[in-house]
Tab-separated table of C-alpha atoms in Angstrom:
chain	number	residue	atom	x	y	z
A	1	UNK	CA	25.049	-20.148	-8.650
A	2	UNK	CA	26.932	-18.200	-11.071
A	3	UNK	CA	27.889	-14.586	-10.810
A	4	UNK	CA	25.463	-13.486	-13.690
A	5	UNK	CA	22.526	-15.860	-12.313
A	6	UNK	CA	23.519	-14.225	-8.890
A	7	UNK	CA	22.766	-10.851	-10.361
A	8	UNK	CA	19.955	-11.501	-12.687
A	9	UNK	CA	17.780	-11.993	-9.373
A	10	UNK	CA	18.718	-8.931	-7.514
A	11	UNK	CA	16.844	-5.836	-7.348
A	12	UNK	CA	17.066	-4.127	-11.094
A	13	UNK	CA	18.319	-0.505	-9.768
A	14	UNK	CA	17.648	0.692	-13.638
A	15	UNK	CA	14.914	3.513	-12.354
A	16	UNK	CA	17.108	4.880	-9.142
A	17	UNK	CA	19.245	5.127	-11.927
A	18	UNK	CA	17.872	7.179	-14.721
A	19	UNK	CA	15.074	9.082	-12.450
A	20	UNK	CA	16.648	11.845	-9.718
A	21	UNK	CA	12.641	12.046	-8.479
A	22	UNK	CA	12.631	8.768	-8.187
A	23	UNK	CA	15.625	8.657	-5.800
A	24	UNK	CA	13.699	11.508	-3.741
A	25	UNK	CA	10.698	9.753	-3.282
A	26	UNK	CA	12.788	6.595	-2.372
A	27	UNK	CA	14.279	8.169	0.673
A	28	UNK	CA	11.107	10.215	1.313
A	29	UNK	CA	8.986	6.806	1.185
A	30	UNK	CA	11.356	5.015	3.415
A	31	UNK	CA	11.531	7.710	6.240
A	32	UNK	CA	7.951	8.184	6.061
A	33	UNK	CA	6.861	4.556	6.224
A	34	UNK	CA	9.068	3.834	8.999
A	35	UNK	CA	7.339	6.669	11.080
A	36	UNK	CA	3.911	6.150	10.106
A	37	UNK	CA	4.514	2.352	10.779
A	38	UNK	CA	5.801	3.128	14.358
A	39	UNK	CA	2.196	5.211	14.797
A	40	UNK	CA	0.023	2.616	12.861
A	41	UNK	CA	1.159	0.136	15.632
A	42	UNK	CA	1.013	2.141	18.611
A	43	UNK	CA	-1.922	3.605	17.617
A	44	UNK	CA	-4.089	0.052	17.876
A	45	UNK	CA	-2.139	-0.646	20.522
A	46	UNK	CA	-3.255	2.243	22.519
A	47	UNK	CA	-6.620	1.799	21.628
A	48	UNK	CA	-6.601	-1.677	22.977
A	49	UNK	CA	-4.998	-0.355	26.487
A	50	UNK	CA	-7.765	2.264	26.726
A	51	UNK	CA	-10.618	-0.131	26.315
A	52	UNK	CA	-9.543	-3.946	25.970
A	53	UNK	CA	-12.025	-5.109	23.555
A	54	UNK	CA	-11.261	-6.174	19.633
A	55	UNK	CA	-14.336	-4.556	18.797
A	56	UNK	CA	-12.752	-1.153	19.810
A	57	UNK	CA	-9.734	-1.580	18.182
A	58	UNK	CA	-11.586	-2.839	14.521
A	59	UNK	CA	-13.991	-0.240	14.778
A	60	UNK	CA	-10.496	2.197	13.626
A	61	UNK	CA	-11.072	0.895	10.091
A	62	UNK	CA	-14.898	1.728	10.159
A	63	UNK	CA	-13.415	5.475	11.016
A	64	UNK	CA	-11.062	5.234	8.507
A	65	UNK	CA	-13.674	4.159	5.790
A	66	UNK	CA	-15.616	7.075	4.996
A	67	UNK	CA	-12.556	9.807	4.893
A	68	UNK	CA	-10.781	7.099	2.733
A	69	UNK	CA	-13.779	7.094	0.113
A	70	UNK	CA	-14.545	10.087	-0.678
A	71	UNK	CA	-11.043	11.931	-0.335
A	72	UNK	CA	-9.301	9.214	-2.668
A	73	UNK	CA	-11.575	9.820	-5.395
A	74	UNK	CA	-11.694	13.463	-5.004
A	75	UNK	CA	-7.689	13.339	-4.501
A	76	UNK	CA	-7.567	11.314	-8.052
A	77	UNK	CA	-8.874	14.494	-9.644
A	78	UNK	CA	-7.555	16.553	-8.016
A	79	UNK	CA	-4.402	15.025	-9.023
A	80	UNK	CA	-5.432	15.146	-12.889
A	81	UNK	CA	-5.413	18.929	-12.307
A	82	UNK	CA	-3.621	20.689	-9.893
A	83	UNK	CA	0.959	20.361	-9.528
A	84	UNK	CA	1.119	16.749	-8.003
A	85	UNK	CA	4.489	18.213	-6.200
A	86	UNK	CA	2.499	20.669	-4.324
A	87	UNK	CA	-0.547	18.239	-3.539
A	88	UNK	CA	2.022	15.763	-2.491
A	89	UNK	CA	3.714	18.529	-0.239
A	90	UNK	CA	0.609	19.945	1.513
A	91	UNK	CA	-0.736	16.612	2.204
A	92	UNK	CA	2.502	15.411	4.034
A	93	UNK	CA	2.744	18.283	6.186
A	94	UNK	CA	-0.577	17.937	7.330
A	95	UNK	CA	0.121	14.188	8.307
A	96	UNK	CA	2.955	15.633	10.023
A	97	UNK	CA	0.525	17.646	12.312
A	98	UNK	CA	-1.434	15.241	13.096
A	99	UNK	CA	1.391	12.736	14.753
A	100	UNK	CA	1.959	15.810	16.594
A	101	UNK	CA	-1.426	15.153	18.041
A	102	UNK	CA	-0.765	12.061	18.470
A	103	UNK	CA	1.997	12.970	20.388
A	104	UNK	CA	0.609	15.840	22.726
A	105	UNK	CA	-2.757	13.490	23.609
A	106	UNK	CA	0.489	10.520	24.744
A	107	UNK	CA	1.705	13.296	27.021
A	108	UNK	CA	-1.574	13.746	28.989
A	109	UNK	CA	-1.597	12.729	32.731
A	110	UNK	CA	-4.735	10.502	31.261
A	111	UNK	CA	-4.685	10.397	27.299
A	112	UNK	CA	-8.611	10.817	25.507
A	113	UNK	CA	-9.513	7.937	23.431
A	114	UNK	CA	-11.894	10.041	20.968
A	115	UNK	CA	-8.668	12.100	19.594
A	116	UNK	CA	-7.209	8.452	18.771
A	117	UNK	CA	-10.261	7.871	16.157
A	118	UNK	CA	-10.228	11.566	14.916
A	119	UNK	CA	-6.882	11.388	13.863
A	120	UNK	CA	-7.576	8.113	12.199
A	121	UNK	CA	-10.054	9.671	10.246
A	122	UNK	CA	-8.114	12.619	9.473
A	123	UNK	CA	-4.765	10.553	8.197
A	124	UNK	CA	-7.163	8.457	6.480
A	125	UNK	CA	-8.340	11.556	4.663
A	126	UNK	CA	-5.217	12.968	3.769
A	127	UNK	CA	-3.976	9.615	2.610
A	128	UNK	CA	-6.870	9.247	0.111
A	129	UNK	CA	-6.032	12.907	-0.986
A	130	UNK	CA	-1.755	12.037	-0.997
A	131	UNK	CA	-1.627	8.561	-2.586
A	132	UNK	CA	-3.540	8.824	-6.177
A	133	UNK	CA	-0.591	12.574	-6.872
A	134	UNK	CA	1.974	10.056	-5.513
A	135	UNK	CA	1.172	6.288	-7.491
A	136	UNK	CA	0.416	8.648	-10.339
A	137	UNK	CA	3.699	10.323	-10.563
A	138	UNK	CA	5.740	7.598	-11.185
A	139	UNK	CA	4.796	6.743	-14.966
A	140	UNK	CA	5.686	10.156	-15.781
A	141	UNK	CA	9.589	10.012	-13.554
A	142	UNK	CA	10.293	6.524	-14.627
A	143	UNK	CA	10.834	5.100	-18.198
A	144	UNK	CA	8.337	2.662	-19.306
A	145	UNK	CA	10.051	-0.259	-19.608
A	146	UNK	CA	11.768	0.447	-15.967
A	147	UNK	CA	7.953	0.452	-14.192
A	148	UNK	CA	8.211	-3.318	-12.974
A	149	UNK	CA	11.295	-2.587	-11.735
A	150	UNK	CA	10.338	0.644	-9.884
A	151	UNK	CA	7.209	-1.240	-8.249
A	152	UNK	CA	9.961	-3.770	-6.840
A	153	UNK	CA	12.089	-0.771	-5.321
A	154	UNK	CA	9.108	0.718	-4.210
A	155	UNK	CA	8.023	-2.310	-2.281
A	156	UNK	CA	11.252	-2.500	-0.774
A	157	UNK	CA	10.876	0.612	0.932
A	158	UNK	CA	7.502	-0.100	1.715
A	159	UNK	CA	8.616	-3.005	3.739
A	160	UNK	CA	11.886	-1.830	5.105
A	161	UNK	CA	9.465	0.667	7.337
A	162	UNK	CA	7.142	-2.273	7.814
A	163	UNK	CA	9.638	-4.085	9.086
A	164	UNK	CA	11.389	-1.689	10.983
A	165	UNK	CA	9.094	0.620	12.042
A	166	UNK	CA	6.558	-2.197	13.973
A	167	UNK	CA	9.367	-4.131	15.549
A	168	UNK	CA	11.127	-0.622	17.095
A	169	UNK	CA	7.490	0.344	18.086
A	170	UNK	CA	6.546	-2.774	19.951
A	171	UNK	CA	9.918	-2.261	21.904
A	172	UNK	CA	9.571	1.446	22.364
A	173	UNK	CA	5.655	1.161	23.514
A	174	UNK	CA	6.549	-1.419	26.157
A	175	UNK	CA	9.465	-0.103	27.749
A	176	UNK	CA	9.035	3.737	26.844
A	177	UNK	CA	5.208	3.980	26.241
A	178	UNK	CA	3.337	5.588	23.237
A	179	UNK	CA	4.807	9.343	23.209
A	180	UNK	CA	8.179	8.579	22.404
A	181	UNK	CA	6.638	6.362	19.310
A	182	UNK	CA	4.306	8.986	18.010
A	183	UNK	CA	7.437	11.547	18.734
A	184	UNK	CA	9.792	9.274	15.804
A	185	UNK	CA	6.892	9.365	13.664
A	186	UNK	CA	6.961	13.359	13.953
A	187	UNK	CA	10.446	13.691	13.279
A	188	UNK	CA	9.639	11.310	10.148
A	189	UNK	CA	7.657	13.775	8.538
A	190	UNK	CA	10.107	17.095	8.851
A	191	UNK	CA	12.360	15.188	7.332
A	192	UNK	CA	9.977	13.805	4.186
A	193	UNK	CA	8.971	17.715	4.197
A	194	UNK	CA	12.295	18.786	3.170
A	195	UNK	CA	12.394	15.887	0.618
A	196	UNK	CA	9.449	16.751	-1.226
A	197	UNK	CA	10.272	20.272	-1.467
A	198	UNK	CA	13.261	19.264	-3.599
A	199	UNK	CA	11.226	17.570	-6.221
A	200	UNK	CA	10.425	18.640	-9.444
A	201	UNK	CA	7.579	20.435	-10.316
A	202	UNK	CA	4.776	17.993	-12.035
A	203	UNK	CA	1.832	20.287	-13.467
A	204	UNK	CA	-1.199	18.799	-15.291
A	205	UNK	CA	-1.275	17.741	-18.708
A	206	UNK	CA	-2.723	20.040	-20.714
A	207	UNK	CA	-3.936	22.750	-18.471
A	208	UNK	CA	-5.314	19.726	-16.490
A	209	UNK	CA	-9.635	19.567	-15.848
A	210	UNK	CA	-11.081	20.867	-12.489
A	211	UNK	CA	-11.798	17.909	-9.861
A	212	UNK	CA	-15.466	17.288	-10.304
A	213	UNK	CA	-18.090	14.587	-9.882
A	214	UNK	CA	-17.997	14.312	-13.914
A	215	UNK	CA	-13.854	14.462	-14.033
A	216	UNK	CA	-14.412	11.162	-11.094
A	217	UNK	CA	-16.769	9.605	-13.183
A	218	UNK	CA	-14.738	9.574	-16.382
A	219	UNK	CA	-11.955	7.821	-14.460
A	220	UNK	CA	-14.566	5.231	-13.072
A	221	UNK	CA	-15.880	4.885	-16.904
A	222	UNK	CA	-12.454	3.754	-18.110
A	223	UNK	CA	-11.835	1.236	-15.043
A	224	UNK	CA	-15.303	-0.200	-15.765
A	225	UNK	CA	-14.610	-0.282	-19.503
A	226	UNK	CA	-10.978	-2.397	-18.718
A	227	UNK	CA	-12.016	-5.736	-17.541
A	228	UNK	CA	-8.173	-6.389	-16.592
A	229	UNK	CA	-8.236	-3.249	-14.372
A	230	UNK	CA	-11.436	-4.006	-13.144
A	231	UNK	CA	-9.599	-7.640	-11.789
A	232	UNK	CA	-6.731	-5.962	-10.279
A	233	UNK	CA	-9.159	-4.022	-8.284
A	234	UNK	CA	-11.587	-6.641	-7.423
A	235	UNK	CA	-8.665	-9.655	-6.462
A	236	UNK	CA	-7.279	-7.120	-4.040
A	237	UNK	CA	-10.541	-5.779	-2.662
A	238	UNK	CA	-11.686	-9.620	-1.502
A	239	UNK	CA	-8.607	-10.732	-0.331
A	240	UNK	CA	-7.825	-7.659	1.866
A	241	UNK	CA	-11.423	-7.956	3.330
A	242	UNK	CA	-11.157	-11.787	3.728
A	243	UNK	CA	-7.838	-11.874	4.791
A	244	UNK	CA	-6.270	-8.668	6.962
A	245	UNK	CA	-6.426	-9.530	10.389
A	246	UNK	CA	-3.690	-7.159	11.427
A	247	UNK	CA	-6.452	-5.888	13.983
A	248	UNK	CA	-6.462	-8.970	16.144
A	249	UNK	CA	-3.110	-9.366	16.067
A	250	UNK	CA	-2.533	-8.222	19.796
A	251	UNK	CA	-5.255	-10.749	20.783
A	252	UNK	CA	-3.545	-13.529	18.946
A	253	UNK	CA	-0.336	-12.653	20.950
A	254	UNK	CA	-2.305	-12.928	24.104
A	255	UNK	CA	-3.887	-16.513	23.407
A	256	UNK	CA	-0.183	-17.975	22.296
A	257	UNK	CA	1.360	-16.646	25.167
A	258	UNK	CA	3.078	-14.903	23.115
A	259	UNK	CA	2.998	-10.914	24.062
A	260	UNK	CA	6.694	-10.514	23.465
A	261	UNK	CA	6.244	-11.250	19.764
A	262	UNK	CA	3.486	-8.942	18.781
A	263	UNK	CA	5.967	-6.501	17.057
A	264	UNK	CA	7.176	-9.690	15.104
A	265	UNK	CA	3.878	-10.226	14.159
A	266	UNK	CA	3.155	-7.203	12.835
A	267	UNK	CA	6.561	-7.356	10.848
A	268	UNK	CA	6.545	-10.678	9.802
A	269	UNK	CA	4.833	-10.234	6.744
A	270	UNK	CA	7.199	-7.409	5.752
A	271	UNK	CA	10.521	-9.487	6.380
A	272	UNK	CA	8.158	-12.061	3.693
A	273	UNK	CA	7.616	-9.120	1.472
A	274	UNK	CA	11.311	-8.198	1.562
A	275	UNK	CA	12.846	-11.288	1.097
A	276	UNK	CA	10.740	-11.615	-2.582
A	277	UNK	CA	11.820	-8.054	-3.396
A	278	UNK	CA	15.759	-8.788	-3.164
A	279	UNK	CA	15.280	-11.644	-5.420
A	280	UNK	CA	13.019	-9.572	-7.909
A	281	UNK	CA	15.197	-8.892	-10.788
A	282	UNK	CA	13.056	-11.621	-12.404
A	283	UNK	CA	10.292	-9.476	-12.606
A	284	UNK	CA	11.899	-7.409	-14.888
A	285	UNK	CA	11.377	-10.229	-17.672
A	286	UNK	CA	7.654	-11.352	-16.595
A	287	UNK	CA	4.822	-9.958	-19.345
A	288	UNK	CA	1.937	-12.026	-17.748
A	289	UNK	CA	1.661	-9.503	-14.940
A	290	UNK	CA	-2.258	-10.720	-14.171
A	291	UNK	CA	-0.858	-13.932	-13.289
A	292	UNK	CA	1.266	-12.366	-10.946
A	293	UNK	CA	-2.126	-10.648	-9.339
A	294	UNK	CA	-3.783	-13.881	-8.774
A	295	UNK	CA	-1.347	-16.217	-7.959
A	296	UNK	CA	-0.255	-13.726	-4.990
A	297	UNK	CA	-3.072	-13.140	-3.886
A	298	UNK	CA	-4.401	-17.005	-3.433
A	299	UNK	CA	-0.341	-17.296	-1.621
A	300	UNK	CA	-1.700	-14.627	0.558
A	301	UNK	CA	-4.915	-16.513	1.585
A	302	UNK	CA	-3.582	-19.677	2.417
A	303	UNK	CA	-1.069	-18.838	4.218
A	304	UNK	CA	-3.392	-16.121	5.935
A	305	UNK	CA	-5.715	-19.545	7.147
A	306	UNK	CA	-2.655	-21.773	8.041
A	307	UNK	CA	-1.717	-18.419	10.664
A	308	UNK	CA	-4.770	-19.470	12.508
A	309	UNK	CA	-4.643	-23.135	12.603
A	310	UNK	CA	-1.438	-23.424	14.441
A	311	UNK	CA	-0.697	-23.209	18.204
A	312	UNK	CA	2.899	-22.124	18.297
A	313	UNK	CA	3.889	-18.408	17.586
A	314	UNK	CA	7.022	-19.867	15.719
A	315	UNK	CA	4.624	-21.167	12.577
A	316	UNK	CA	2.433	-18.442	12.878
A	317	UNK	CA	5.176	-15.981	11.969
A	318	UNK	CA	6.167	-18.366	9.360
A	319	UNK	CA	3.125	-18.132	7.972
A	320	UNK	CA	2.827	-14.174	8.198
A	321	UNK	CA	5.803	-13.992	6.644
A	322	UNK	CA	4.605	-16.255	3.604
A	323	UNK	CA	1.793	-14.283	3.322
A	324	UNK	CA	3.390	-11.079	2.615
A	325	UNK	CA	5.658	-12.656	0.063
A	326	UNK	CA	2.303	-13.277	-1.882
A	327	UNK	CA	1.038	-10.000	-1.145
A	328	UNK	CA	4.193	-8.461	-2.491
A	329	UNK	CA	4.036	-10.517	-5.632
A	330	UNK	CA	0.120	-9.599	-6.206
A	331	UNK	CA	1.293	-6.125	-5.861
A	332	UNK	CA	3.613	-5.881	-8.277
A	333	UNK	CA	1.596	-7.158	-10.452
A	334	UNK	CA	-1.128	-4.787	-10.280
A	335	UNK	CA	1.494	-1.970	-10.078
A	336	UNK	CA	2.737	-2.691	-13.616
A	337	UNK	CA	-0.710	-3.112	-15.199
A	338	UNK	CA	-2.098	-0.058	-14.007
A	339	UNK	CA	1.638	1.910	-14.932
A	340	UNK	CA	1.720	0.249	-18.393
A	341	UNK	CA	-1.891	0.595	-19.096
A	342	UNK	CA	-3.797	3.806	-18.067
A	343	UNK	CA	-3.130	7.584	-20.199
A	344	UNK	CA	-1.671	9.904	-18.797
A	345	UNK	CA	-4.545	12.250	-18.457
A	346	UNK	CA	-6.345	9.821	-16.511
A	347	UNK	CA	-4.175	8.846	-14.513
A	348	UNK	CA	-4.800	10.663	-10.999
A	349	UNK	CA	-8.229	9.842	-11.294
A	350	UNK	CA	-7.420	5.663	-11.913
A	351	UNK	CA	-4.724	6.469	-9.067
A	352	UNK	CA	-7.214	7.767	-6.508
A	353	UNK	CA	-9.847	4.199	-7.559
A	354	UNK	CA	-6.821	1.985	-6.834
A	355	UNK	CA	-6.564	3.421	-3.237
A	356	UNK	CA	-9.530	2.462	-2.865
A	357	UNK	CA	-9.146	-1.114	-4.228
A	358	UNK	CA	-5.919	-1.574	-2.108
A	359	UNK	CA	-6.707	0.762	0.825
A	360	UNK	CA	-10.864	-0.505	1.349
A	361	UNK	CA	-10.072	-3.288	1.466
A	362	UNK	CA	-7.646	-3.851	4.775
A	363	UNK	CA	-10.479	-0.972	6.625
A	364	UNK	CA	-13.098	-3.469	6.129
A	365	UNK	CA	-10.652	-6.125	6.371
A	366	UNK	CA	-9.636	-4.936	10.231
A	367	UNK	CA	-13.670	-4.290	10.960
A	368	UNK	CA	-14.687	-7.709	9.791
A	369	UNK	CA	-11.855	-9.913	11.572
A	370	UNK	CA	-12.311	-7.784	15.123
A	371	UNK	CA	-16.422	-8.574	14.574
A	372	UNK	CA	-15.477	-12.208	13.758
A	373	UNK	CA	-12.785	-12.564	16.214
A	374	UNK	CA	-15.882	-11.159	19.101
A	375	UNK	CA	-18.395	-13.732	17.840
A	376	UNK	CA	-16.095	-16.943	17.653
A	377	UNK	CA	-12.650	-16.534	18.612
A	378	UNK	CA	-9.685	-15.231	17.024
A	379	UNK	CA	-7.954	-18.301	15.488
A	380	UNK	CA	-11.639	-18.907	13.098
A	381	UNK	CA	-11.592	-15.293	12.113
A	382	UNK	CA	-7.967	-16.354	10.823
A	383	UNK	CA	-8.372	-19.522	9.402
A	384	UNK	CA	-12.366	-18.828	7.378
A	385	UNK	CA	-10.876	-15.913	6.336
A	386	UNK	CA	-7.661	-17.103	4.706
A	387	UNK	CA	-10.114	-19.444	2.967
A	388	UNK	CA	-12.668	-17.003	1.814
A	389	UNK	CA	-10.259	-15.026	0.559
A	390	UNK	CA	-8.744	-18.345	-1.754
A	391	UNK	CA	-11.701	-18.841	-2.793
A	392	UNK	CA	-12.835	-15.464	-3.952
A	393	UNK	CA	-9.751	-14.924	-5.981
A	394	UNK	CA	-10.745	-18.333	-7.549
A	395	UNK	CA	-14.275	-16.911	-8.727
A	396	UNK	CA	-13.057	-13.761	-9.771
A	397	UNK	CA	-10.114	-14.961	-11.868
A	398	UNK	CA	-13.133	-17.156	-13.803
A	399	UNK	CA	-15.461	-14.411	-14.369
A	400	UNK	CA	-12.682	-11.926	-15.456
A	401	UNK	CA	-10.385	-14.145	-17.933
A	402	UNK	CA	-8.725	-11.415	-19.544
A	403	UNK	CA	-6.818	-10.782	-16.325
A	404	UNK	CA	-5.259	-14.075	-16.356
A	405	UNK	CA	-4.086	-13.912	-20.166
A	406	UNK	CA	-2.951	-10.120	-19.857
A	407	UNK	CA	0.416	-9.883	-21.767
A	408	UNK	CA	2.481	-6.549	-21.869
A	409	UNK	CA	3.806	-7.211	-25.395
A	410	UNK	CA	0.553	-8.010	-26.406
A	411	UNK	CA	-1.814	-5.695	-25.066
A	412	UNK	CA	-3.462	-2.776	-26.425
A	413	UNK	CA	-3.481	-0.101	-23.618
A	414	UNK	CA	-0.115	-1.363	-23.247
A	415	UNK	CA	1.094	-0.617	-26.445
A	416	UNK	CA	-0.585	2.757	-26.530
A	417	UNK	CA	1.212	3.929	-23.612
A	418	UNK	CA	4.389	2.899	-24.591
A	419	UNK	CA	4.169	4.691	-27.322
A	420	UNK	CA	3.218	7.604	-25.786
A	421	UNK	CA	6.118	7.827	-23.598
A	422	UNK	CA	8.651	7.030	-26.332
A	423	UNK	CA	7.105	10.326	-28.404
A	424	UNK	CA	6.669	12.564	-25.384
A	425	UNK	CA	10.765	11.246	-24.712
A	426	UNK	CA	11.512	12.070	-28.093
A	427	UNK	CA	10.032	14.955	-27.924
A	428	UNK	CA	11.982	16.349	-25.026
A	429	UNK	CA	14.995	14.927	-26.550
A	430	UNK	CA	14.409	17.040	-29.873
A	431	UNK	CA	13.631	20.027	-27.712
């Protein structure tokens, strides 16, 4: 391969770049996720030491549900209106207190189970309220023809902590126990403190509108009136629920005779993920970003139901890691279209539905494979969801064709909101 073809598929490093926030929220993303990874693994795990039983450890995601709900809408609006810095710097620190938690209820002679759920709940809450300031923020750091790009860096952090974080916590959990896990994911969040602190400030647009159930609806009006946003919600709702069995992971382990590998397992589909992000330059050049959406997300399924048809932990991982290379590519995807489509002043409110759509999802996803995996075994739970999931993508992309023929160059929302930017740019520029 040539030097230039070489190149063309690497990473396109146009928005670390251009954007100084956007190199703050890199290295803020990538500490964070490797701490909160360590605690989203020892945290199940802990749960499962406690009590043994799949139904305990899925029942985490029913916790998670509610909180999720209703603080990701309200954080949307809240985003629309209030300095997204500030929301995005409260909100951190108080997932930093709650590792502490974590941490302190490790150090008991005999750790409680119930502060395990509570602290599910809560992170869950402050995620909802976090995520919609954070996705939200990026169309207005990052130039619009860079966004495609920045989703591919952004995944790459994502997955370096996926990667990372699960396969240090496995190791530190069984030779160190939890406290020393939950103690990493502390430090984590001091150090994304100071990070955000450095960003700049990112008020409302116009004065902004107070967070209200009228501000939420609005947002929910324009999602429903978008039948191409309304797919990239709906593909990634039924294949998370279908097909995220990261909650019967440890049981998996235990029927392949294969304990050793559960922090592999968890990180398998990150190394998948990561390997498609240093070879994403290409994306750059894609237009039919729907396409991207569906075909990643029927990748995802499949090789979600061939996990659970084979015996040897070797495939299995394989598989995983196949499955978060489609997972990665429906996600960039979606990450474009909603970036290149939705104004500005909606934008914290569209931000807090697609936490839903890609945050629901793997909740319901973890209660309905432990309920599955405790009524016939953990391999079917794999295996009929993997092929539930392929075939609800398969329905969906037929009832919503304008997902599937969605072309930036083309499109209307697209257009309008790259014109936008280029006036608001030249606007500044004049200035």
């Amino acid at each position: 391969m040539s030097t230039s073809r070489f190149a063309s598929v690497l990473p396109d490093l146009a928005p670390w770049r251009s954007s100084r926030d956007f190199r703050l929220l890199f290295f803020q993303g990538t500490v964070t996720f490797f701490g909160s990874f360590m605690a989203m693994i020892a945290l199940p795990l802990q749960i499962k030491h406690l009590t043994g039983s799949p139904l305990a450890v899925g029942a985490m995601g029913a916790v998670e549900l509610v909180p999720l709900v209703v603080c990701g809408l309200y954080g949307g609006a809240l985003a629309d209106a209030v300095d997204r810095r500030r929301l995005i710097l409260l909100t951190e620190a108080g997932l930093g207190v709650l590792a502490l938690v974590l941490l302190v209820n490790a150090l008991l002679p005999v750790p409680l189970l119930w502060p395990l759920y509570v602290v599910a709940a809560g992170v869950s809450a402050l995620t909802g309220l976090q995520r919609p300031a954070l996705d939200s923020l990026m169309a207005r750091i990052v130039p619009h023809d860079q966004l495609s790009a920045a989703a591919a860096l952004n995944g790459l952090r994502y997955q370096f902590g996926a990667i990372a974080g699960p396969s240090v916590a496995g190791v530190v959990v069984a030779y160190a126990g939890y406290a020393p896990a939950y103690g990493v994911t502390v430090v984590g969040f001091l150090v994304s403190v100071a990070l955000c602190t450095r960003l700049s400030p990112a008020p409302p647009v116009k004065g902004g509108e107070r967070p209200s159930l009228r501000a939420i609806a609005e947002g929910a009006r324009y999602a429903w009136s978008r039948p191409v946003l309304l797919g990239t919600y709906a593909v990634d709702l039924a294949a998370m629920f279908f097909a995220f069995p990261n909650a019967i992971f440890p049981f998996l382990a235990d029927e392949l005779d294969a304990v050793w590998a559960l922090g592999l397992m968890y990180g398998a589909g990150a190394v998948g993920s990561l390997l498609l992000g240093l070879t994403s330059g290409w994306v750059s050049r894609v237009r039919r970003h729907g396409l991207l959406v569906v075909c990643g997300a029927a990748v995802w399924g499949l090789a979600i139901a061939a996990a659970g048809w084979f015996s040897g932990i070797w495939p299995v991982l394989l598989c995983l890691a196949v499955a978060g290379a489609g997972d990665m590519l429906s996600g960039l995807g979606r990450a474009t279209i909603w970036n290149q489509t939705i104004p500005e002043q909606l934008r914290g409110r569209l931000a807090g539905i697609e936490v839903l759509s890609y945050s629901v999802g793997p909740q319901l996803g973890q209660v309905r494979a432990g309920t599955m995996a405790g009524w016939t075994g953990t391999r079917p739970a794999f295996w009929s969801g993997g092929l539930a999931c392929v075939a609800s993508v398969a329905l969906l992309a037929a009832l919503l064709p304008k997902l599937i023929s969605y072309d930036s160059d083309t499109d209307e929302d697209a257009l309008l909101r790259r014109a936008a930017r280029e006036e608001r740019t030249a606007g500044v520029a004049a200035g």
